[in-house]
Amino acid sequence: MTDALPEVRLYNSLTRSVERLRPLEPGRVSIYTCGSTVYRYAHIGNLRTYLFGDLLHRTLEYLGYEVRYVKNITDVGHMRDDTPDQDRMELAAETEGRSPSEIAQFYTDAWLTDERLLNILPADVMPRATEHVPQMLELTATLLDKGLAYEVDGTVYYDVSAFAGYGKLSGQRLEEMKPGHRVDVESDKRDPEDFALWKAAGEHRLMKWPSPWGDGFPGWHIECSAMSMHYLGDRFDVHTGGIDLKFPHHEDEIAQSEGALGHQVVSIWMHGEFLTLADAKMAKSAGNVIRVADLPSKGFEPLAFRYLALTAHYRSKLDFTERAMHAAASALRRLRRAVAEGASERTDADLSAAPLAGYRDRFVAAVSEDLGLPAALAVAHAVASDGDLTPPQRRVLLLDFDRVLGLSLDAPVGGEVELPEGAAALLARRAEAREARDFATSDALRDELAALGVEVRDTRDGQVTTVAGTRSG
Ligand SMILES: [Zn+2]
């Protein structure tokens, strides 16, 4: 049965090549993704990274693999460089006048809302770092036993020079890293590249746990080693994250996990490229972070962003611009229209019959080759415009592809924002004006929008537009 599963090839950052995925257990793939740090909103660029993990998840399930997917929640351990005693969770708590756990819950909920808006499937397990401190302590103790770590006044550091493989993921060489590449305020380390596994808690520290080395709290990197191995075992198939996590986070994770176990733990490391906020107008939002939940106030549905993310390979940079979002929204409408047209007739299309099978083979080939979503989208558009297919055949194929694309292609086309030319730009400017509490500009823009036939109402969730009798949020 499992022999019949299509071969999947993925780019492995560790070997720097596209290689065949060979699951440790045939037909089953275990994946760990570094999740959000929940002391602030996840910005839209972070969401591109989680979308990439979702595409891997969906692609493997579409191809018939069973997937075990773990994505963590970092709710402790992001240290501030200037005040090593306080982590960012505590700083946010202090700033916002709430407890660290309230802060963590608030931003976790916000992040998961953004994920839902983008049709990101939930992971099987979403472990919180604060609930896995015993596993981190155990791993830290093992590394001390093995001579890979040392303690100074209640803080335990990883001794990078003791792990021969250090740098193999990022290609960074220890000798090159040494002299003053990174500013470090921790002066009690033997080597500037050593990193904290466990930190002694200072007097004012709120989030702290007892340990054999006194009260303290875990470092950031140790949590992903501890939680990934706790849920996925001593060896697992794929580890994903944003390209910014490759060094030092993932390099340190390898040093910890492999140092403790003495063998390779992760088979394939995958990294998603950045979203570039080239368009200042699109990048701007309240709190300096643009969220997926902000998109409607800029005139876009969140799934238009998902579509945009599919147009670029995950290993390529992608520009987030108003123009690109318009193109994405309009292409998404094209696919939805094709699906809607097929709904009026009885659906008796058989996916295994030619020419449907031919299209499906092309789609499978595209997604199996290092998640080639741009090529897969091209197949979807070829289906949508193929006049030799019947409308129900087009519909059945597109809905099948949508199991990977995740674009809600069966969403009612009538329920969408069909904005006249130029209206989205005006709406974005108006959202900005409102954020800046510039109500004169906001009112002037409302009049300009009205002239285009777009009526705007302001709600708690942002601007709601009415166009030619169709309401949409
Ligand atoms: Zn991580």
Coordinates of C-alpha atoms and ligand atoms in Angstrom, one line a residue:
M1 CA 0.0 0.0 0.0
T2 CA 2.6 2.5 1.1
D3 CA 4.8 1.5 -1.9
A4 CA 2.2 3.3 -4.1
L5 CA 2.7 6.7 -2.4
P6 CA 4.3 9.2 -4.8
E7 CA 7.9 10.1 -4.2
V8 CA 8.4 13.5 -2.6
R9 CA 11.6 15.5 -3.0
L10 CA 12.5 18.3 -0.6
Y11 CA 15.3 20.8 -0.3
N12 CA 17.4 19.9 2.7
S13 CA 19.2 22.9 4.2
L14 CA 21.6 20.5 5.9
T15 CA 22.9 18.9 2.7
R16 CA 22.1 21.9 0.5
S17 CA 20.4 19.8 -2.1
V18 CA 16.9 18.6 -3.1
E19 CA 16.6 15.0 -1.9
R20 CA 14.1 12.3 -1.6
L21 CA 12.0 12.2 1.5
R22 CA 12.5 8.8 3.1
P23 CA 10.2 8.6 6.1
L24 CA 11.7 6.7 9.1
E25 CA 8.4 4.8 9.1
P26 CA 7.1 4.1 5.6
G27 CA 4.0 6.2 4.8
R28 CA 4.3 8.3 7.9
V29 CA 6.0 11.7 8.2
S30 CA 6.8 13.5 11.4
I31 CA 7.2 17.3 11.2
Y32 CA 8.3 19.9 13.8
T33 CA 7.8 23.6 13.1
C34 CA 9.1 26.4 15.3
G35 CA 6.0 28.3 16.2
S36 CA 5.3 31.8 17.4
T37 CA 6.9 33.8 20.2
V38 CA 3.8 35.0 22.0
Y39 CA 4.7 38.3 23.6
R40 CA 3.6 40.2 20.5
Y41 CA 1.5 39.8 17.3
A42 CA 2.8 37.5 14.6
H43 CA 3.4 39.7 11.6
I44 CA 2.4 38.7 8.1
G45 CA 5.9 37.6 7.3
N46 CA 5.8 35.0 10.1
L47 CA 2.5 33.8 8.7
R48 CA 4.2 33.1 5.4
T49 CA 6.5 30.7 7.2
Y50 CA 3.6 28.9 8.9
L51 CA 1.9 28.8 5.5
F52 CA 4.9 27.0 4.1
G53 CA 4.7 24.4 6.9
D54 CA 1.0 24.1 6.1
L55 CA 1.7 23.4 2.5
L56 CA 4.1 20.7 3.4
H57 CA 1.5 19.2 5.8
R58 CA -1.3 19.4 3.2
T59 CA 0.8 18.1 0.4
L60 CA 1.9 15.0 2.3
E61 CA -1.6 14.2 3.3
Y62 CA -2.9 14.8 -0.2
L63 CA -0.4 12.3 -1.5
G64 CA -1.6 9.8 1.0
Y65 CA 1.0 10.1 3.8
E66 CA 0.0 10.1 7.4
V67 CA 1.4 13.2 9.0
R68 CA 2.2 13.9 12.7
Y69 CA 2.7 17.6 13.0
V70 CA 4.0 19.4 16.0
K71 CA 4.2 23.2 16.2
N72 CA 5.3 24.8 19.5
I73 CA 4.3 27.9 21.3
T74 CA 7.3 29.9 22.7
D75 CA 5.9 31.4 25.9
V76 CA 9.2 31.8 27.7
G77 CA 12.9 32.1 26.9
H78 CA 13.2 35.0 24.5
M79 CA 15.8 37.0 26.3
R80 CA 16.4 40.7 25.9
D81 CA 20.0 41.4 25.0
D82 CA 20.2 44.5 27.0
T83 CA 18.6 43.1 30.2
P84 CA 19.5 39.4 30.3
D85 CA 17.6 38.8 33.4
Q86 CA 14.2 39.7 31.9
D87 CA 12.7 38.0 28.9
R88 CA 10.5 39.6 26.4
M89 CA 7.4 37.9 27.8
E90 CA 8.0 39.7 31.1
L91 CA 8.7 43.0 29.4
A92 CA 5.5 42.8 27.5
A93 CA 3.6 42.0 30.7
E94 CA 5.2 45.0 32.4
T95 CA 4.4 47.3 29.5
E96 CA 0.8 46.1 29.1
G97 CA 0.1 45.7 32.8
R98 CA -0.8 42.1 32.6
S99 CA 0.7 38.8 33.9
P100 CA 3.1 36.9 31.6
S101 CA 0.5 34.1 31.2
E102 CA -2.2 36.6 30.2
I103 CA 0.2 38.1 27.7
A104 CA 1.0 34.6 26.3
Q105 CA -2.7 33.6 26.0
F106 CA -3.7 36.9 24.3
Y107 CA -1.0 36.6 21.7
T108 CA -1.4 32.9 21.2
D109 CA -5.1 33.5 20.5
A110 CA -4.3 36.3 18.1
W111 CA -1.8 34.1 16.2
L112 CA -4.2 31.2 16.0
T113 CA -6.9 33.5 14.6
D114 CA -4.5 34.6 11.9
E115 CA -3.7 31.0 11.1
R116 CA -7.4 30.2 10.8
L117 CA -8.0 33.1 8.6
L118 CA -5.4 31.7 6.2
N119 CA -6.9 28.1 6.4
I120 CA -3.7 26.8 8.1
L121 CA -4.6 23.4 9.4
P122 CA -4.1 22.9 13.1
A123 CA -1.1 21.0 14.1
D124 CA -1.6 17.7 16.0
V125 CA 0.2 19.0 19.0
M126 CA 1.0 22.6 19.9
P127 CA 3.1 22.3 23.0
R128 CA 3.9 25.3 25.2
A129 CA 7.4 25.8 26.4
T130 CA 6.3 26.6 29.9
E131 CA 4.7 23.2 30.2
H132 CA 7.9 21.3 29.2
V133 CA 10.4 22.7 31.6
P134 CA 11.1 19.2 33.2
Q135 CA 12.1 17.9 29.7
M136 CA 14.4 20.9 29.2
L137 CA 16.0 20.3 32.6
E138 CA 16.6 16.7 31.8
L139 CA 18.2 17.5 28.5
T140 CA 20.4 20.2 30.2
A141 CA 21.5 17.7 32.8
T142 CA 22.4 15.2 30.1
L143 CA 24.5 17.7 28.3
L144 CA 26.3 18.5 31.5
D145 CA 27.0 14.8 32.1
K146 CA 28.4 14.5 28.6
G147 CA 30.8 17.4 29.1
L148 CA 29.0 19.5 26.5
A149 CA 27.9 22.1 29.0
Y150 CA 29.2 23.9 32.1
E151 CA 27.6 25.9 34.9
V152 CA 28.6 29.3 36.1
D153 CA 26.6 30.7 39.1
G154 CA 23.4 28.9 38.4
T155 CA 23.5 29.5 34.6
V156 CA 24.3 26.5 32.3
Y157 CA 26.0 27.2 29.0
Y158 CA 26.5 24.9 26.1
D159 CA 30.2 24.6 25.3
V160 CA 30.1 25.0 21.5
S161 CA 33.8 24.1 21.1
A162 CA 33.0 20.6 22.5
F163 CA 30.6 19.7 19.7
A164 CA 32.4 18.9 16.5
G165 CA 29.4 19.4 14.2
Y166 CA 28.8 23.0 15.2
G167 CA 28.1 25.1 12.2
K168 CA 27.1 22.3 9.8
L169 CA 23.7 23.6 9.1
S170 CA 24.4 27.3 8.7
G171 CA 27.9 26.8 7.2
Q172 CA 29.2 29.2 9.9
R173 CA 32.7 28.2 11.1
L174 CA 33.6 28.7 14.7
E175 CA 36.9 30.3 13.9
E176 CA 35.2 32.9 11.7
M177 CA 32.5 33.6 14.3
K178 CA 34.9 34.4 17.1
P179 CA 36.2 37.9 17.2
G180 CA 33.4 40.2 18.1
H181 CA 30.9 39.2 15.4
R182 CA 28.1 39.3 17.9
V183 CA 27.8 41.6 20.8
D184 CA 27.3 39.7 24.0
V185 CA 26.7 41.1 27.4
E186 CA 27.1 37.8 29.2
S187 CA 30.7 37.9 30.4
D188 CA 30.8 34.7 32.4
K189 CA 30.8 32.5 29.3
R190 CA 34.1 30.7 28.4
D191 CA 33.5 31.6 24.8
P192 CA 31.3 34.3 23.2
E193 CA 29.6 31.7 21.0
D194 CA 28.5 29.5 23.9
F195 CA 24.8 29.9 24.6
A196 CA 22.6 29.5 27.7
L197 CA 20.6 26.3 28.2
W198 CA 19.4 27.5 31.6
K199 CA 19.7 30.9 33.1
A200 CA 19.8 31.8 36.8
A201 CA 16.8 33.9 37.8
G202 CA 17.5 37.4 39.1
E203 CA 15.7 39.0 42.0
H204 CA 12.9 40.5 40.0
R205 CA 12.3 37.6 37.7
L206 CA 8.6 36.5 37.6
M207 CA 8.8 33.4 35.4
K208 CA 11.2 31.0 37.1
W209 CA 11.4 27.3 38.0
P210 CA 13.5 25.4 40.5
S211 CA 16.4 23.4 39.1
P212 CA 19.5 21.6 40.4
W213 CA 21.4 24.8 39.7
G214 CA 19.0 27.1 41.6
D215 CA 15.9 29.0 40.5
G216 CA 16.0 29.9 36.8
F217 CA 14.4 29.7 33.4
P218 CA 15.2 27.9 30.2
G219 CA 17.0 29.4 27.2
W220 CA 15.1 29.6 23.9
H221 CA 16.9 27.0 21.9
I222 CA 16.6 24.2 24.4
E223 CA 12.8 24.3 24.3
C224 CA 12.6 23.2 20.7
S225 CA 15.1 20.3 21.2
A226 CA 13.2 19.1 24.3
M227 CA 9.7 19.4 22.8
S228 CA 10.5 18.0 19.3
M229 CA 12.1 14.9 20.8
H230 CA 9.5 14.6 23.5
Y231 CA 6.7 14.4 20.9
L232 CA 8.4 13.0 17.8
G233 CA 11.1 10.8 19.3
D234 CA 14.9 10.5 19.0
R235 CA 14.7 10.7 15.3
F236 CA 12.1 12.5 13.1
D237 CA 11.7 13.4 9.5
V238 CA 11.4 17.1 8.9
H239 CA 12.0 20.3 10.9
T240 CA 10.8 23.6 9.4
G241 CA 11.2 27.2 10.3
G242 CA 11.9 30.7 8.9
I243 CA 15.3 31.3 7.3
D244 CA 16.1 33.7 10.2
L245 CA 16.0 30.7 12.6
K246 CA 18.7 28.7 10.8
F247 CA 21.4 30.4 12.8
P248 CA 21.7 30.4 15.7
H249 CA 18.4 28.7 16.7
H250 CA 18.5 25.6 14.6
E251 CA 22.3 25.3 14.7
D252 CA 22.0 25.3 18.5
E253 CA 19.2 22.8 18.4
I254 CA 21.3 20.4 16.4
A255 CA 24.2 20.8 18.9
Q256 CA 21.8 20.1 21.8
S257 CA 19.8 17.2 20.4
E258 CA 22.7 15.4 18.6
G259 CA 25.0 16.2 21.5
A260 CA 22.7 14.6 23.9
L261 CA 21.9 11.5 21.8
G262 CA 25.1 11.0 19.8
H263 CA 23.3 10.6 16.5
Q264 CA 21.5 12.6 13.9
V265 CA 17.9 13.5 15.0
V266 CA 16.3 15.4 12.1
S267 CA 16.6 14.0 8.6
I268 CA 15.6 17.1 6.6
W269 CA 15.8 20.8 7.7
M270 CA 13.6 23.1 5.6
H271 CA 13.6 26.9 5.7
G272 CA 11.1 29.4 4.3
E273 CA 12.3 32.7 2.8
F274 CA 11.3 36.2 3.9
L275 CA 8.3 38.2 2.9
T276 CA 9.6 41.6 1.9
L277 CA 7.5 44.5 2.8
A278 CA 8.6 46.6 -0.1
D279 CA 5.4 48.6 -0.2
A280 CA 5.4 51.1 2.7
K281 CA 1.7 51.6 2.4
M282 CA 1.0 47.9 2.9
A283 CA 3.6 47.5 5.6
K284 CA 2.2 50.1 7.9
S285 CA -0.3 49.3 10.6
A286 CA -1.1 50.0 14.2
G287 CA 1.7 48.8 16.5
N288 CA 4.1 48.6 13.5
V289 CA 3.2 45.1 12.8
I290 CA 0.9 44.1 9.9
R291 CA -1.2 41.2 10.8
V292 CA -3.3 38.9 8.6
A293 CA -6.3 40.1 10.6
D294 CA -5.6 43.7 9.3
L295 CA -6.0 42.7 5.6
P296 CA -9.7 43.4 5.4
S297 CA -9.2 47.0 6.5
K298 CA -6.8 47.3 3.5
G299 CA -9.5 45.9 1.2
F300 CA -8.3 42.3 1.0
E301 CA -9.6 39.0 2.2
P302 CA -6.9 37.0 4.1
L303 CA -7.1 34.2 1.6
A304 CA -5.8 36.5 -1.1
F305 CA -2.6 36.6 0.9
R306 CA -2.6 32.8 1.0
Y307 CA -2.9 32.9 -2.8
L308 CA -0.1 35.4 -3.0
A309 CA 2.2 33.1 -1.0
L310 CA 1.5 30.2 -3.4
T311 CA 2.7 32.3 -6.3
A312 CA 6.3 32.2 -5.1
H313 CA 8.4 29.2 -4.2
Y314 CA 8.9 29.0 -0.4
R315 CA 12.7 29.3 -0.9
S316 CA 12.3 32.6 -2.8
K317 CA 11.7 36.0 -1.4
L318 CA 8.3 37.4 -2.0
D319 CA 7.3 41.0 -2.2
F320 CA 4.1 42.0 -0.3
T321 CA 2.7 44.9 -2.3
E322 CA -0.7 46.2 -3.0
R323 CA -0.3 45.5 -6.7
A324 CA 0.6 41.9 -6.0
M325 CA -2.3 41.5 -3.6
H326 CA -4.7 42.8 -6.3
A327 CA -3.4 40.3 -8.8
A328 CA -3.7 37.5 -6.2
A329 CA -7.3 38.5 -5.3
S330 CA -8.3 38.6 -8.9
A331 CA -6.7 35.3 -9.8
L332 CA -8.4 33.7 -6.8
R333 CA -11.8 35.0 -8.0
R334 CA -11.1 33.4 -11.4
L335 CA -10.6 30.0 -9.8
R336 CA -13.6 30.4 -7.6
R337 CA -15.8 31.3 -10.6
A338 CA -14.7 28.1 -12.3
V339 CA -15.7 26.1 -9.3
A340 CA -19.0 27.9 -8.9
E341 CA -19.9 27.3 -12.6
G342 CA -19.5 23.5 -12.1
A343 CA -21.9 23.4 -9.2
S344 CA -25.0 24.0 -11.2
E345 CA -24.8 20.7 -13.0
R346 CA -24.8 17.3 -11.5
T347 CA -21.2 16.2 -10.6
D348 CA -20.4 12.9 -12.1
A349 CA -16.8 13.6 -13.0
D350 CA -14.3 10.8 -12.3
L351 CA -10.9 12.0 -11.2
S352 CA -9.2 8.8 -12.5
A353 CA -10.6 9.2 -16.1
A354 CA -8.6 11.0 -18.8
P355 CA -8.1 13.9 -19.2
L356 CA -8.7 14.5 -15.5
A357 CA -6.0 12.1 -14.5
G358 CA -3.5 13.9 -16.7
Y359 CA -4.1 17.1 -14.9
R360 CA -4.0 15.4 -11.6
D361 CA -0.6 13.8 -12.4
R362 CA 0.7 17.2 -13.4
F363 CA -0.5 18.7 -10.1
V364 CA 1.0 15.8 -8.1
A365 CA 4.3 16.2 -9.9
A366 CA 4.4 19.9 -9.2
V367 CA 3.8 19.6 -5.4
S368 CA 6.0 16.6 -5.0
E369 CA 9.0 18.4 -6.3
D370 CA 10.1 20.5 -3.4
L371 CA 6.6 22.0 -3.0
G372 CA 6.3 23.5 -6.4
L373 CA 3.2 25.5 -5.7
P374 CA 3.7 28.1 -8.5
A375 CA 3.7 25.2 -11.0
A376 CA 0.7 23.6 -9.2
L377 CA -1.2 26.9 -9.4
A378 CA -0.5 27.0 -13.1
V379 CA -2.1 23.6 -13.5
A380 CA -5.2 24.9 -11.6
H381 CA -5.5 27.8 -14.0
A382 CA -5.0 25.5 -17.0
V383 CA -8.0 23.5 -15.7
A384 CA -10.1 26.6 -15.0
S385 CA -9.7 27.7 -18.6
D386 CA -9.8 24.4 -20.4
G387 CA -12.9 24.6 -22.6
D388 CA -12.7 20.9 -23.4
L389 CA -13.5 20.0 -19.8
T390 CA -17.1 20.2 -18.6
P391 CA -17.9 22.6 -15.8
P392 CA -18.4 19.8 -13.3
Q393 CA -15.0 18.3 -14.4
R394 CA -13.3 21.6 -13.8
R395 CA -15.0 21.9 -10.4
V396 CA -14.1 18.4 -9.3
L397 CA -10.4 18.8 -10.2
L398 CA -10.1 22.3 -8.6
L399 CA -11.7 21.1 -5.4
D400 CA -9.3 18.2 -5.4
F401 CA -6.4 20.6 -5.8
D402 CA -7.8 22.8 -3.1
R403 CA -7.0 20.1 -0.5
V404 CA -3.4 21.4 -0.9
L405 CA -4.0 25.0 -2.1
G406 CA -6.4 25.7 0.9
L407 CA -8.0 28.6 -0.9
S408 CA -11.7 27.8 -0.1
L409 CA -12.3 27.6 -3.8
D410 CA -16.0 26.6 -3.1
A411 CA -16.6 29.9 -1.3
P412 CA -19.5 31.8 -2.8
V413 CA -18.1 34.2 -5.4
G414 CA -20.9 36.7 -4.7
G415 CA -19.7 37.1 -1.1
E416 CA -16.5 38.7 -2.1
V417 CA -15.2 42.2 -2.3
E418 CA -15.3 43.2 -5.9
L419 CA -13.7 46.6 -5.5
P420 CA -13.6 49.1 -8.4
E421 CA -10.2 50.2 -9.7
G422 CA -8.4 52.4 -7.1
A423 CA -10.7 51.7 -4.2
A424 CA -8.4 49.4 -2.3
A425 CA -5.7 52.1 -2.4
L426 CA -8.1 54.6 -1.0
L427 CA -9.3 52.2 1.7
A428 CA -5.7 51.5 2.7
R429 CA -4.9 55.2 2.9
R430 CA -8.1 55.7 4.9
A431 CA -7.2 52.9 7.3
E432 CA -3.9 54.6 7.9
A433 CA -5.5 58.0 8.4
R434 CA -7.8 56.4 11.0
E435 CA -4.9 54.8 12.8
A436 CA -3.2 58.2 12.9
R437 CA -6.6 59.7 14.1
D438 CA -6.6 62.0 11.1
F439 CA -10.3 62.1 10.7
A440 CA -10.4 65.0 8.2
T441 CA -8.4 62.9 5.8
S442 CA -10.4 59.9 6.7
D443 CA -13.7 61.7 5.8
A444 CA -12.3 63.1 2.6
L445 CA -11.3 59.6 1.5
R446 CA -14.7 58.3 2.4
D447 CA -16.2 60.9 -0.1
E448 CA -13.7 59.8 -2.7
L449 CA -14.7 56.2 -2.1
A450 CA -18.4 57.1 -2.3
A451 CA -17.7 58.6 -5.7
L452 CA -16.5 55.2 -6.9
G453 CA -19.7 53.6 -5.6
V454 CA -18.0 52.2 -2.4
E455 CA -19.7 52.9 0.8
V456 CA -17.6 52.5 4.0
R457 CA -18.7 51.8 7.5
D458 CA -16.3 51.7 10.5
T459 CA -16.6 48.7 12.8
R460 CA -14.5 47.3 15.6
D461 CA -12.9 45.0 13.1
G462 CA -12.0 47.8 10.7
Q463 CA -13.6 49.2 7.6
V464 CA -16.6 47.4 6.1
T465 CA -17.3 48.1 2.5
T466 CA -20.6 47.9 0.5
V467 CA -20.2 47.8 -3.3
A468 CA -23.2 48.0 -5.6
G469 CA -25.6 46.4 -3.1
T470 CA -23.3 43.5 -2.1
R471 CA -22.1 43.7 1.5
S472 CA -18.8 42.2 2.6
G473 CA -16.4 42.5 5.4
Ligands
ZN1 ZN 12.4 26.5 17.5

